[in-house]
Short mmCIF file of C-alpha atoms and ligand atoms in Angstrom, two decimals:
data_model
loop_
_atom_site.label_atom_id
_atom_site.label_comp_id
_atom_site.label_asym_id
_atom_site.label_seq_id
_atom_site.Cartn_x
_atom_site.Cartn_y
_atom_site.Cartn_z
CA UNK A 18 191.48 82.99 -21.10
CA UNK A 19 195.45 83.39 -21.85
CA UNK A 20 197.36 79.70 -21.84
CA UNK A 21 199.76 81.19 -19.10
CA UNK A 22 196.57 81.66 -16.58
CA UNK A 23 195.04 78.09 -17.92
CA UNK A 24 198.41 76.78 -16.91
CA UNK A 25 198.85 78.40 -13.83
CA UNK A 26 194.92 77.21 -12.51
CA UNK A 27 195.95 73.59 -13.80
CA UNK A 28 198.73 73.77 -11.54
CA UNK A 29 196.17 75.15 -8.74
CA UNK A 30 193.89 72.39 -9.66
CA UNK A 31 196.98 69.98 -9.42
CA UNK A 32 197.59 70.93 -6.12
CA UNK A 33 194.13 70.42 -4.84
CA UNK A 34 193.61 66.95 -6.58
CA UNK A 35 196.39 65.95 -4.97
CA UNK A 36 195.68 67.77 -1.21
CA UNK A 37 192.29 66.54 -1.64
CA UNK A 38 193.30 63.00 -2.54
CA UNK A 39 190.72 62.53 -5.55
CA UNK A 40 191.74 61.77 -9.05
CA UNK A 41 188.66 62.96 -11.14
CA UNK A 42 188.77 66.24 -13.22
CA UNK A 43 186.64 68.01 -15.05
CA UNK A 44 187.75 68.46 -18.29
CA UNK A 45 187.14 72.13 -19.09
CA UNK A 46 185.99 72.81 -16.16
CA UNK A 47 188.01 75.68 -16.32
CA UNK A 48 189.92 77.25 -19.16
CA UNK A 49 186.39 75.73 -21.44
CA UNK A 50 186.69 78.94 -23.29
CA UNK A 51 189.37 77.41 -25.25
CA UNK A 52 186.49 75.37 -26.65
CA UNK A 53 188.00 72.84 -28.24
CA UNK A 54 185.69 70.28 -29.75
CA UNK A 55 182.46 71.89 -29.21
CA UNK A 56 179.36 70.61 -31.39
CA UNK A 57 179.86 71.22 -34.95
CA UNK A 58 176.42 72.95 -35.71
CA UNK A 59 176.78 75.23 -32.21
CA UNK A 60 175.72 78.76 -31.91
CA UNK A 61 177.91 81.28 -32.77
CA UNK A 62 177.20 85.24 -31.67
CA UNK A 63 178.17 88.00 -33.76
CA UNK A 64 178.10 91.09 -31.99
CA UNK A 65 178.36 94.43 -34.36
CA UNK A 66 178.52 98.19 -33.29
CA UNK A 67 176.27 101.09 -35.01
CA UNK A 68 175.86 100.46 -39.17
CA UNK A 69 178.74 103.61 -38.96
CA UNK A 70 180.06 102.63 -42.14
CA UNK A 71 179.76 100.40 -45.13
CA UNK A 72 182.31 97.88 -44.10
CA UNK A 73 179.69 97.13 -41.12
CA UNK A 74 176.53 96.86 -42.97
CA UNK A 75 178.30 94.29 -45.35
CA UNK A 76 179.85 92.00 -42.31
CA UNK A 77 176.17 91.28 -40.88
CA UNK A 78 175.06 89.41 -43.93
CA UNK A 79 178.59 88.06 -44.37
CA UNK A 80 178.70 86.57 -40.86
CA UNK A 81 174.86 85.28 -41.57
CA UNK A 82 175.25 83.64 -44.82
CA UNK A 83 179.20 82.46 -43.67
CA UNK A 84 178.29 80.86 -40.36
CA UNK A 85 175.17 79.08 -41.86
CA UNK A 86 177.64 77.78 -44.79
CA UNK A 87 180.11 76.29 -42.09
CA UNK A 88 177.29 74.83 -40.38
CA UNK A 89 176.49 76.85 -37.34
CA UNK A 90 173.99 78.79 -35.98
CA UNK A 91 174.49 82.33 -35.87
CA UNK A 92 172.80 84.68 -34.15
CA UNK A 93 174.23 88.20 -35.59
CA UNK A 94 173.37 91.43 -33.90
CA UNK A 95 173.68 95.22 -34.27
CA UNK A 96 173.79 97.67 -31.51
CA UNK A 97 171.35 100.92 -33.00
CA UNK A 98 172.74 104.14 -32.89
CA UNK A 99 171.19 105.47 -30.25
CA UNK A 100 172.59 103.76 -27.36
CA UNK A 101 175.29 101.65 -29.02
CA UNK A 102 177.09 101.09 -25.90
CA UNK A 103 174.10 99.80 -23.96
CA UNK A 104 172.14 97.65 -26.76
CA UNK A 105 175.48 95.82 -26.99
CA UNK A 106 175.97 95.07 -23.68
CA UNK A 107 172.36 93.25 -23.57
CA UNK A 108 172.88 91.83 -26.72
CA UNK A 109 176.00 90.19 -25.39
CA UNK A 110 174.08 89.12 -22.39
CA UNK A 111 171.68 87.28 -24.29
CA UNK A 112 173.95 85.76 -26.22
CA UNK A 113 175.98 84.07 -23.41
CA UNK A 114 172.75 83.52 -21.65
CA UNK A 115 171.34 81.57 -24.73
CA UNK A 116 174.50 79.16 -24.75
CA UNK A 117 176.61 80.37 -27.58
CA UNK A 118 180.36 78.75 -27.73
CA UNK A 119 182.19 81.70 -29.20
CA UNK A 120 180.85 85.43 -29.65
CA UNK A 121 182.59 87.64 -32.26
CA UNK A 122 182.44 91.31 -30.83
CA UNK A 123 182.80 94.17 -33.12
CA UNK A 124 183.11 96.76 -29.91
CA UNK A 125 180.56 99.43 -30.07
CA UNK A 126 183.16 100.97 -27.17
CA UNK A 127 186.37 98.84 -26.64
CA UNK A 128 186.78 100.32 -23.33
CA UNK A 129 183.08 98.87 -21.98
CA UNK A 130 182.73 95.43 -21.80
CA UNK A 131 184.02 94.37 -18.64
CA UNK A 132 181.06 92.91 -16.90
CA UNK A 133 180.21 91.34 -20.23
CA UNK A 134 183.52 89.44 -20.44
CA UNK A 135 183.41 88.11 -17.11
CA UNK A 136 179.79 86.30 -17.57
CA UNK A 137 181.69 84.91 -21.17
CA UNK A 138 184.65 83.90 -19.50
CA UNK A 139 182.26 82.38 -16.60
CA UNK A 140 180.17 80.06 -18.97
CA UNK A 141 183.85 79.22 -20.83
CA UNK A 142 182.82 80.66 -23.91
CA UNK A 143 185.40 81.77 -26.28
CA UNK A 144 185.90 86.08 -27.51
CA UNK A 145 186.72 86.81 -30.13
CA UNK A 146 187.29 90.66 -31.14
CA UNK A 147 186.19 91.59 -34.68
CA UNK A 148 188.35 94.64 -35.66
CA UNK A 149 188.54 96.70 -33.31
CA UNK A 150 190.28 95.27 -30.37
CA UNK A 151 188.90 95.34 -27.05
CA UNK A 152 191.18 97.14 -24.45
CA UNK A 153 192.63 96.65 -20.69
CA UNK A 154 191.51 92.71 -20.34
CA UNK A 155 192.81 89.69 -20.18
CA UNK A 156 189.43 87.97 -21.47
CA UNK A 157 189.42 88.30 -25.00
CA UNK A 158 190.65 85.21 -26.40
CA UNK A 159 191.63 85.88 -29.92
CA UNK A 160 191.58 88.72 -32.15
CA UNK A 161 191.08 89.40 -36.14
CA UNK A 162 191.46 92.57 -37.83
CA UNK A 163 193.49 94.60 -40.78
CA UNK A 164 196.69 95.48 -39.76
CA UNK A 165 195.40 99.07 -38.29
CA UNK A 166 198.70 100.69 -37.76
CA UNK A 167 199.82 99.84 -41.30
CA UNK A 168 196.64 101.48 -42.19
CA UNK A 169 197.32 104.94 -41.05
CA UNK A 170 200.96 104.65 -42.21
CA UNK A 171 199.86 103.98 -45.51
CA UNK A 172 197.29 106.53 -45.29
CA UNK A 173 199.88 109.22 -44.31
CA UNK A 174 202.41 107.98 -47.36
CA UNK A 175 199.45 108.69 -49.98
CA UNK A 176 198.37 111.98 -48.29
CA UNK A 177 202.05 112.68 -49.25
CA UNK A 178 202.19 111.26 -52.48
CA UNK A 179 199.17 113.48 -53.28
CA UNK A 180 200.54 116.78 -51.77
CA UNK A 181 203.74 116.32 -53.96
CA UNK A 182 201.81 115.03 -57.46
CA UNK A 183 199.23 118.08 -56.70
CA UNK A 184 201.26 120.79 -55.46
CA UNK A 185 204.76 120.00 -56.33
CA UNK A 186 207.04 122.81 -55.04
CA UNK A 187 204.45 124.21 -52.82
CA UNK A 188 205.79 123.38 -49.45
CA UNK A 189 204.80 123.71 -46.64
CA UNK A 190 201.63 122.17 -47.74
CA UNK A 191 198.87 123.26 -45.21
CA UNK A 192 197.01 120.44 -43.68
CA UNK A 193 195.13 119.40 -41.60
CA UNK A 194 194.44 116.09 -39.20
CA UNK A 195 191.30 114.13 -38.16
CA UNK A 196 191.01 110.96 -36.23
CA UNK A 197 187.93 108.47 -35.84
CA UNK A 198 185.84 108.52 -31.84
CA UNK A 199 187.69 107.89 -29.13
CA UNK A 200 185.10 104.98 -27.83
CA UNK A 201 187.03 103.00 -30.64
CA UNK A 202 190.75 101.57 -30.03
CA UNK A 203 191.18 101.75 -33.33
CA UNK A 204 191.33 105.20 -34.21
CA UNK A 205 194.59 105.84 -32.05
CA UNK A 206 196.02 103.08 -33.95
CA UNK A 207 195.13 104.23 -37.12
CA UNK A 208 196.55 108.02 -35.85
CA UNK A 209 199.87 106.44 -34.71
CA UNK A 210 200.16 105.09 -37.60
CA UNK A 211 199.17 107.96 -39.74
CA UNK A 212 202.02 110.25 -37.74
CA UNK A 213 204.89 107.95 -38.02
CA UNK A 214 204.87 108.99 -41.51
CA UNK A 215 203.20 112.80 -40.49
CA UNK A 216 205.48 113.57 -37.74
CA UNK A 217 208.73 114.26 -39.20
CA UNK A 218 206.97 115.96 -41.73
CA UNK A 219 205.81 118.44 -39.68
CA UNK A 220 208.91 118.54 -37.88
CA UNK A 221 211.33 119.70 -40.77
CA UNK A 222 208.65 122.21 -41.94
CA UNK A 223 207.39 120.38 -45.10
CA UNK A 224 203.82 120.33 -43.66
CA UNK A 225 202.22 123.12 -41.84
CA UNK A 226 199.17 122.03 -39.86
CA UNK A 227 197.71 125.53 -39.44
CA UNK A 228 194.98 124.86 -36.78
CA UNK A 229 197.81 123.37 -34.56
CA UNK A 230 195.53 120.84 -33.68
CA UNK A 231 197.71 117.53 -33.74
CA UNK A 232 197.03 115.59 -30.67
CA UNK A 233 194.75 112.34 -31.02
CA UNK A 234 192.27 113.79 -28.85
CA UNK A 235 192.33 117.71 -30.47
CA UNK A 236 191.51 115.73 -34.14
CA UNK A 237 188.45 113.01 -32.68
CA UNK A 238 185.32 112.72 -34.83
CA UNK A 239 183.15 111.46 -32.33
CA UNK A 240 180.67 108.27 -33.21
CA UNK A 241 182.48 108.35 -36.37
CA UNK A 242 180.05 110.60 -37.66
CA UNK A 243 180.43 112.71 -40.99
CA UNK A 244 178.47 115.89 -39.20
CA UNK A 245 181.12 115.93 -36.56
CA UNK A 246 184.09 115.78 -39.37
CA UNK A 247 181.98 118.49 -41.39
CA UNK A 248 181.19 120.97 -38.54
CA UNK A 249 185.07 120.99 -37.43
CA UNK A 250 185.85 121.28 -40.75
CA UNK A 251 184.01 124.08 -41.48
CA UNK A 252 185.20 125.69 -37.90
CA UNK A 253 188.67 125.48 -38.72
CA UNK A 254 188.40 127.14 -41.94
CA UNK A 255 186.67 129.90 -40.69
CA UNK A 256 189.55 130.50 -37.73
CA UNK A 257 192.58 129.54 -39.97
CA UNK A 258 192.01 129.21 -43.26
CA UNK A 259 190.83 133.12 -44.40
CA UNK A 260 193.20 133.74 -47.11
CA UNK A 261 195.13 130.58 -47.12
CA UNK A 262 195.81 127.41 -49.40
CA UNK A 263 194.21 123.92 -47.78
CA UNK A 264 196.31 121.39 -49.56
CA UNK A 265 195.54 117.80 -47.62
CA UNK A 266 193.34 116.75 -45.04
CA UNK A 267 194.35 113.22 -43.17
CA UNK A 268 191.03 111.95 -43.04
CA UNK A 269 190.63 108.11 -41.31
CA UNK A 270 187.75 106.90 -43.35
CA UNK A 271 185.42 107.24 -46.72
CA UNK A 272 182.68 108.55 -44.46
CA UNK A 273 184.59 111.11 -43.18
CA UNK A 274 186.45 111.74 -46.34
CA UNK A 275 183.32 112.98 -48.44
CA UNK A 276 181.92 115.02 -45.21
CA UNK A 277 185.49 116.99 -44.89
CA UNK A 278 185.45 117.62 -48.89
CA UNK A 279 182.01 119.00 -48.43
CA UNK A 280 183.03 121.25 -45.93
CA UNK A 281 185.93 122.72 -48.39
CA UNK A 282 184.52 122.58 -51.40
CA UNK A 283 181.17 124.67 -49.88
CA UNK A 284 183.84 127.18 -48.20
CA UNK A 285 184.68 128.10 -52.23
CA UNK A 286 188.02 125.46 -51.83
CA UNK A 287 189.82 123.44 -54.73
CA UNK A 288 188.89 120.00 -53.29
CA UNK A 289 192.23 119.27 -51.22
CA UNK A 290 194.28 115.95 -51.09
CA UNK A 291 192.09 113.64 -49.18
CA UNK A 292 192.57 110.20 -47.61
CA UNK A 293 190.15 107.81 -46.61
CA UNK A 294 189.67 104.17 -45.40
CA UNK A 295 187.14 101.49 -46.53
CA UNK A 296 186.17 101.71 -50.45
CA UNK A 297 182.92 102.84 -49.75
CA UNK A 298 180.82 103.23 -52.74
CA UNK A 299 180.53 106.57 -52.98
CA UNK A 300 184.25 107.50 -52.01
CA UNK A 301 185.32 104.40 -54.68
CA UNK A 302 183.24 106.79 -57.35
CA UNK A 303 184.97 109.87 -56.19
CA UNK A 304 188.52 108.75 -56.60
CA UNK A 305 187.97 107.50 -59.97
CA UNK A 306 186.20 111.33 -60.75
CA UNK A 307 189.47 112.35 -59.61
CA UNK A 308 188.25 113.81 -56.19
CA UNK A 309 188.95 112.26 -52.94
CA UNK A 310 192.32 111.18 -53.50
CA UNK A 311 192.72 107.54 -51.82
CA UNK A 312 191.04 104.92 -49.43
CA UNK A 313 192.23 102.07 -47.90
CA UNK A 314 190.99 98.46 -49.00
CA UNK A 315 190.04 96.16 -46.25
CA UNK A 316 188.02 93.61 -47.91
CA UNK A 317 184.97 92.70 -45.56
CA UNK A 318 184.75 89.27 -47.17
CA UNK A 319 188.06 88.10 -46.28
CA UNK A 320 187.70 89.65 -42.72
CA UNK A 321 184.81 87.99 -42.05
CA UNK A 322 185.74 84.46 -43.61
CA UNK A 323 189.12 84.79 -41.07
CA UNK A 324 186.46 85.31 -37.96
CA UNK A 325 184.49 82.22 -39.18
CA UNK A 326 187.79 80.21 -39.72
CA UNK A 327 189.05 80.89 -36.44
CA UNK A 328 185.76 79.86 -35.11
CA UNK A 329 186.10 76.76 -37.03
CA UNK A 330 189.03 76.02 -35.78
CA UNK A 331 188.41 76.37 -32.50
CA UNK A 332 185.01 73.82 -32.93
CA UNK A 333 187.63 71.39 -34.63
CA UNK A 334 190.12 71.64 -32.06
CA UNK A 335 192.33 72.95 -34.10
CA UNK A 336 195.07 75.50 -33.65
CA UNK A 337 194.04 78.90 -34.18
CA UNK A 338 195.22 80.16 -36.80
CA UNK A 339 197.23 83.48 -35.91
CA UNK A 340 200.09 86.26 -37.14
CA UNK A 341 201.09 87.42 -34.33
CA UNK A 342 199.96 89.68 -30.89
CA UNK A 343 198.37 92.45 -30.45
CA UNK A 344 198.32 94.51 -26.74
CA UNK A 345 195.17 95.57 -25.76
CA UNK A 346 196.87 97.31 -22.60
CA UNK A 347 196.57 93.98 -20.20
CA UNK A 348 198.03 91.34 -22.37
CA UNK A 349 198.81 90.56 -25.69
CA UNK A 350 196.18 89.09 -27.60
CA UNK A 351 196.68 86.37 -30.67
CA UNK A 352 195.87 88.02 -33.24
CA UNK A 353 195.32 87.48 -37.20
CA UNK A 354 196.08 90.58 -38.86
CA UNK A 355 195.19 91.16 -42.83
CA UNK A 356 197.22 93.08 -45.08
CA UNK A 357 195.77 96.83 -45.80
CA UNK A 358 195.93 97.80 -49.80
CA UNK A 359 196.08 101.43 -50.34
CA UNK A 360 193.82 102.59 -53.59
CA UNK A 361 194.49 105.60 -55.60
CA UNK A 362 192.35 106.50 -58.58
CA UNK A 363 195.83 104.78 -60.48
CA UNK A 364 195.77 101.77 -59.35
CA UNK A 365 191.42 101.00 -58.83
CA UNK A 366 190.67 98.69 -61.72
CA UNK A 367 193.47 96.77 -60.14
CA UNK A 368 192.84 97.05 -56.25
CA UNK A 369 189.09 96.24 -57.03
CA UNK A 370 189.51 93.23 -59.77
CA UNK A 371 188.38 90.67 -57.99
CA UNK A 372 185.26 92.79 -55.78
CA UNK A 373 182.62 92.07 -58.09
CA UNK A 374 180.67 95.09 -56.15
CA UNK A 375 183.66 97.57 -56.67
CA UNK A 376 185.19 96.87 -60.14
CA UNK A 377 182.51 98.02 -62.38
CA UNK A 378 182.53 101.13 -60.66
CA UNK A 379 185.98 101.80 -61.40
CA UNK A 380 185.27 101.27 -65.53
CA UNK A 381 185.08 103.97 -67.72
C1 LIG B 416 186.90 100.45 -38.65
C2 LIG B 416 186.85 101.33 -39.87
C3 LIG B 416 185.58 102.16 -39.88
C4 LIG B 416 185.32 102.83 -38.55
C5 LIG B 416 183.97 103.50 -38.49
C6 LIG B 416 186.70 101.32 -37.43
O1 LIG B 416 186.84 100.60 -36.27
O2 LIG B 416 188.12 99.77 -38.60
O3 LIG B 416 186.94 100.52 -41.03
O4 LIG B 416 185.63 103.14 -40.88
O5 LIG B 416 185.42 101.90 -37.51
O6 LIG B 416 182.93 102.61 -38.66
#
């Protein structure tokens, strides 16, 4: 619950106490979900969408090992792939039902959890949403994430950087633009981002986006899956590409990235200027080859140890440690947001040094 709405029931309750002639309150009685003080070895929910990329696979045994480290319980769930939406809902359910303190909700859809942030908000338990930020309520406590509009500006500056160190005098490159699902508030962001840059770009004619497909919606890879990326991929080349150059494809992640390479390379393309998002393994390996051209590093480990430091925080009483706001379309949300590190095949070693997964791979 927001501080202005804890303030305005304390004045309610003020009112009452005093109409009503008795003293006693409750402490948290309402406004709990601030939690302060809870037990130190409480339980802790982790609630995670579909395994749709790497970064999600690696945050379940993160938040496992993390929590268990700081000294809670944690009870760490994944919603399967087959009905994301609904597994996640019960999974929530269960958690709240079983008495966690604070669930961390990586939003299978961060437009469908209404019902399950009432029942939170009901048994004062604090939210907290895990990187993709949940939209249109005023229940989500806290949120924790990479700075996802920096991502697709930097994203869109390398797609750039690419076009003009690959085809230098070329212009108007011809490219072309996906975004992520649109069950995920995060892949507008990441778009917005990404055109800031894009925009005037297309606009004074140095990029020609020859499908003319440049809306969020016209570019969606639904579920984030690489067989949706591939099959509009290969549609688009067959309707606009019969004779003509691709030179970059604004792609918002690794998994993505290697589908929409696929698709050009089997259509008899030069592989074009790629981005990506996520130093997945195999996408890590391809930039160094010199294929996909970048990704964006958003190092799970620090992600999740920002999640389990805001939970301990909030078990210590502590302030919350936070950068700023971010609007989920009902209020503004504190929010801690990471720095993004763009990765080219230049500066790997580098990026990776300290990844202990990730730096061999970038060795000759
Ligand atoms: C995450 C990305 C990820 C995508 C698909 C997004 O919400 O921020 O890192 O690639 O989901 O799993």
């Amino acid at each position: 619950m927001k501080k202005t709405a804890i303030v305005a029931l304390a004045g309610i309750a003020a009112v009452t106490v005093a109409l009503s002639g008795c003293g006693r309150t409750e402490p948290g009685a309402e406004g709990g979900d601030d939690a302060a003080g809870f037990a130190a070895d409480a339980s802790i929910g982790v609630a995670l969408p579909d395994r749709t990329s790497e970064n999600w696979v690696l945050a379940g045994d993160l938040f496992e090992n993390g929590l268990e480290e700081a000294g809670f319980e944690g009870d760490v769930q994944y919603a399967g792939s087959s009905n994301a939406v609904g597994d996640q809902q019960q999974q929530i359910q269960q958690m709240i039902d079983s008495g966690v303190e604070v669930i961390v909700i990586g939003a299978a859809d961060t437009n469908q959890l209404a019902t399950q942030l009432e029942a939170a908000d009901a048994a004062g338990i604090t939210v907290i949403a895990y990187d993709r930020l949940i939209q249109n309520s005023d229940l989500v406590d806290y949120y924790v994430a990479f700075d996802n509009f920096h991502v697709g500006e930097l994203q869109a500056q390398s797609l750039l950087e690419g076009l003009e160190e690959k085809f230098p005098g070329e212009e108007p490159w011809n490219v072309e633009l996906f975004s992520g699902s649109s069950d995920d508030s995060n892949s507008a962001v990441f778009f917005d981002g990404a055109m800031s840059i894009l925009q005037p770009a297309i606009d004074d004619g140095t990029i020609n986006v020859v499908s003319g497909q440049t809306t969020v919606q016209q570019t969606a890879t639904e579920d984030w899956a690489a067989e949706n990326a591939q099959n509009r991929m290969d549609t688009i080349i067959t309707s606009s590409y019969q004779g003509v150059e691709l030179h970059g494809v604004l792609s918002p992640n690794d998994n993505l990235a290697r589908a929409i390479i696929a698709s050009a390379t089997g259509a008899g393309f030069p592989v074009p200027v790629v981005t990506g998002q996520d130093s997945e393994v195999a996408s890590v390996e391809s930039i160094v080859a010199g294929e996909q051209y970048s990704t964006i590093y958003k190092d799970t480990r620090a992600l999740v140890a920002a999640a389990i430091d805001m939970v301990s925080e909030l078990q210590a009483g502590e302030e919350v440690t936070t950068t700023g706001e971010s609007d989920n379309g009902a209020v503004e949300v504190p929010a801690n947001l990471l720095e993004p590190v763009i990765v080219t095949q230049e500066n790997a070693a580098e990026a990776y040094a300290e990844n202990p997964d990730l730096e061999p791979l970038t060795q000759p």
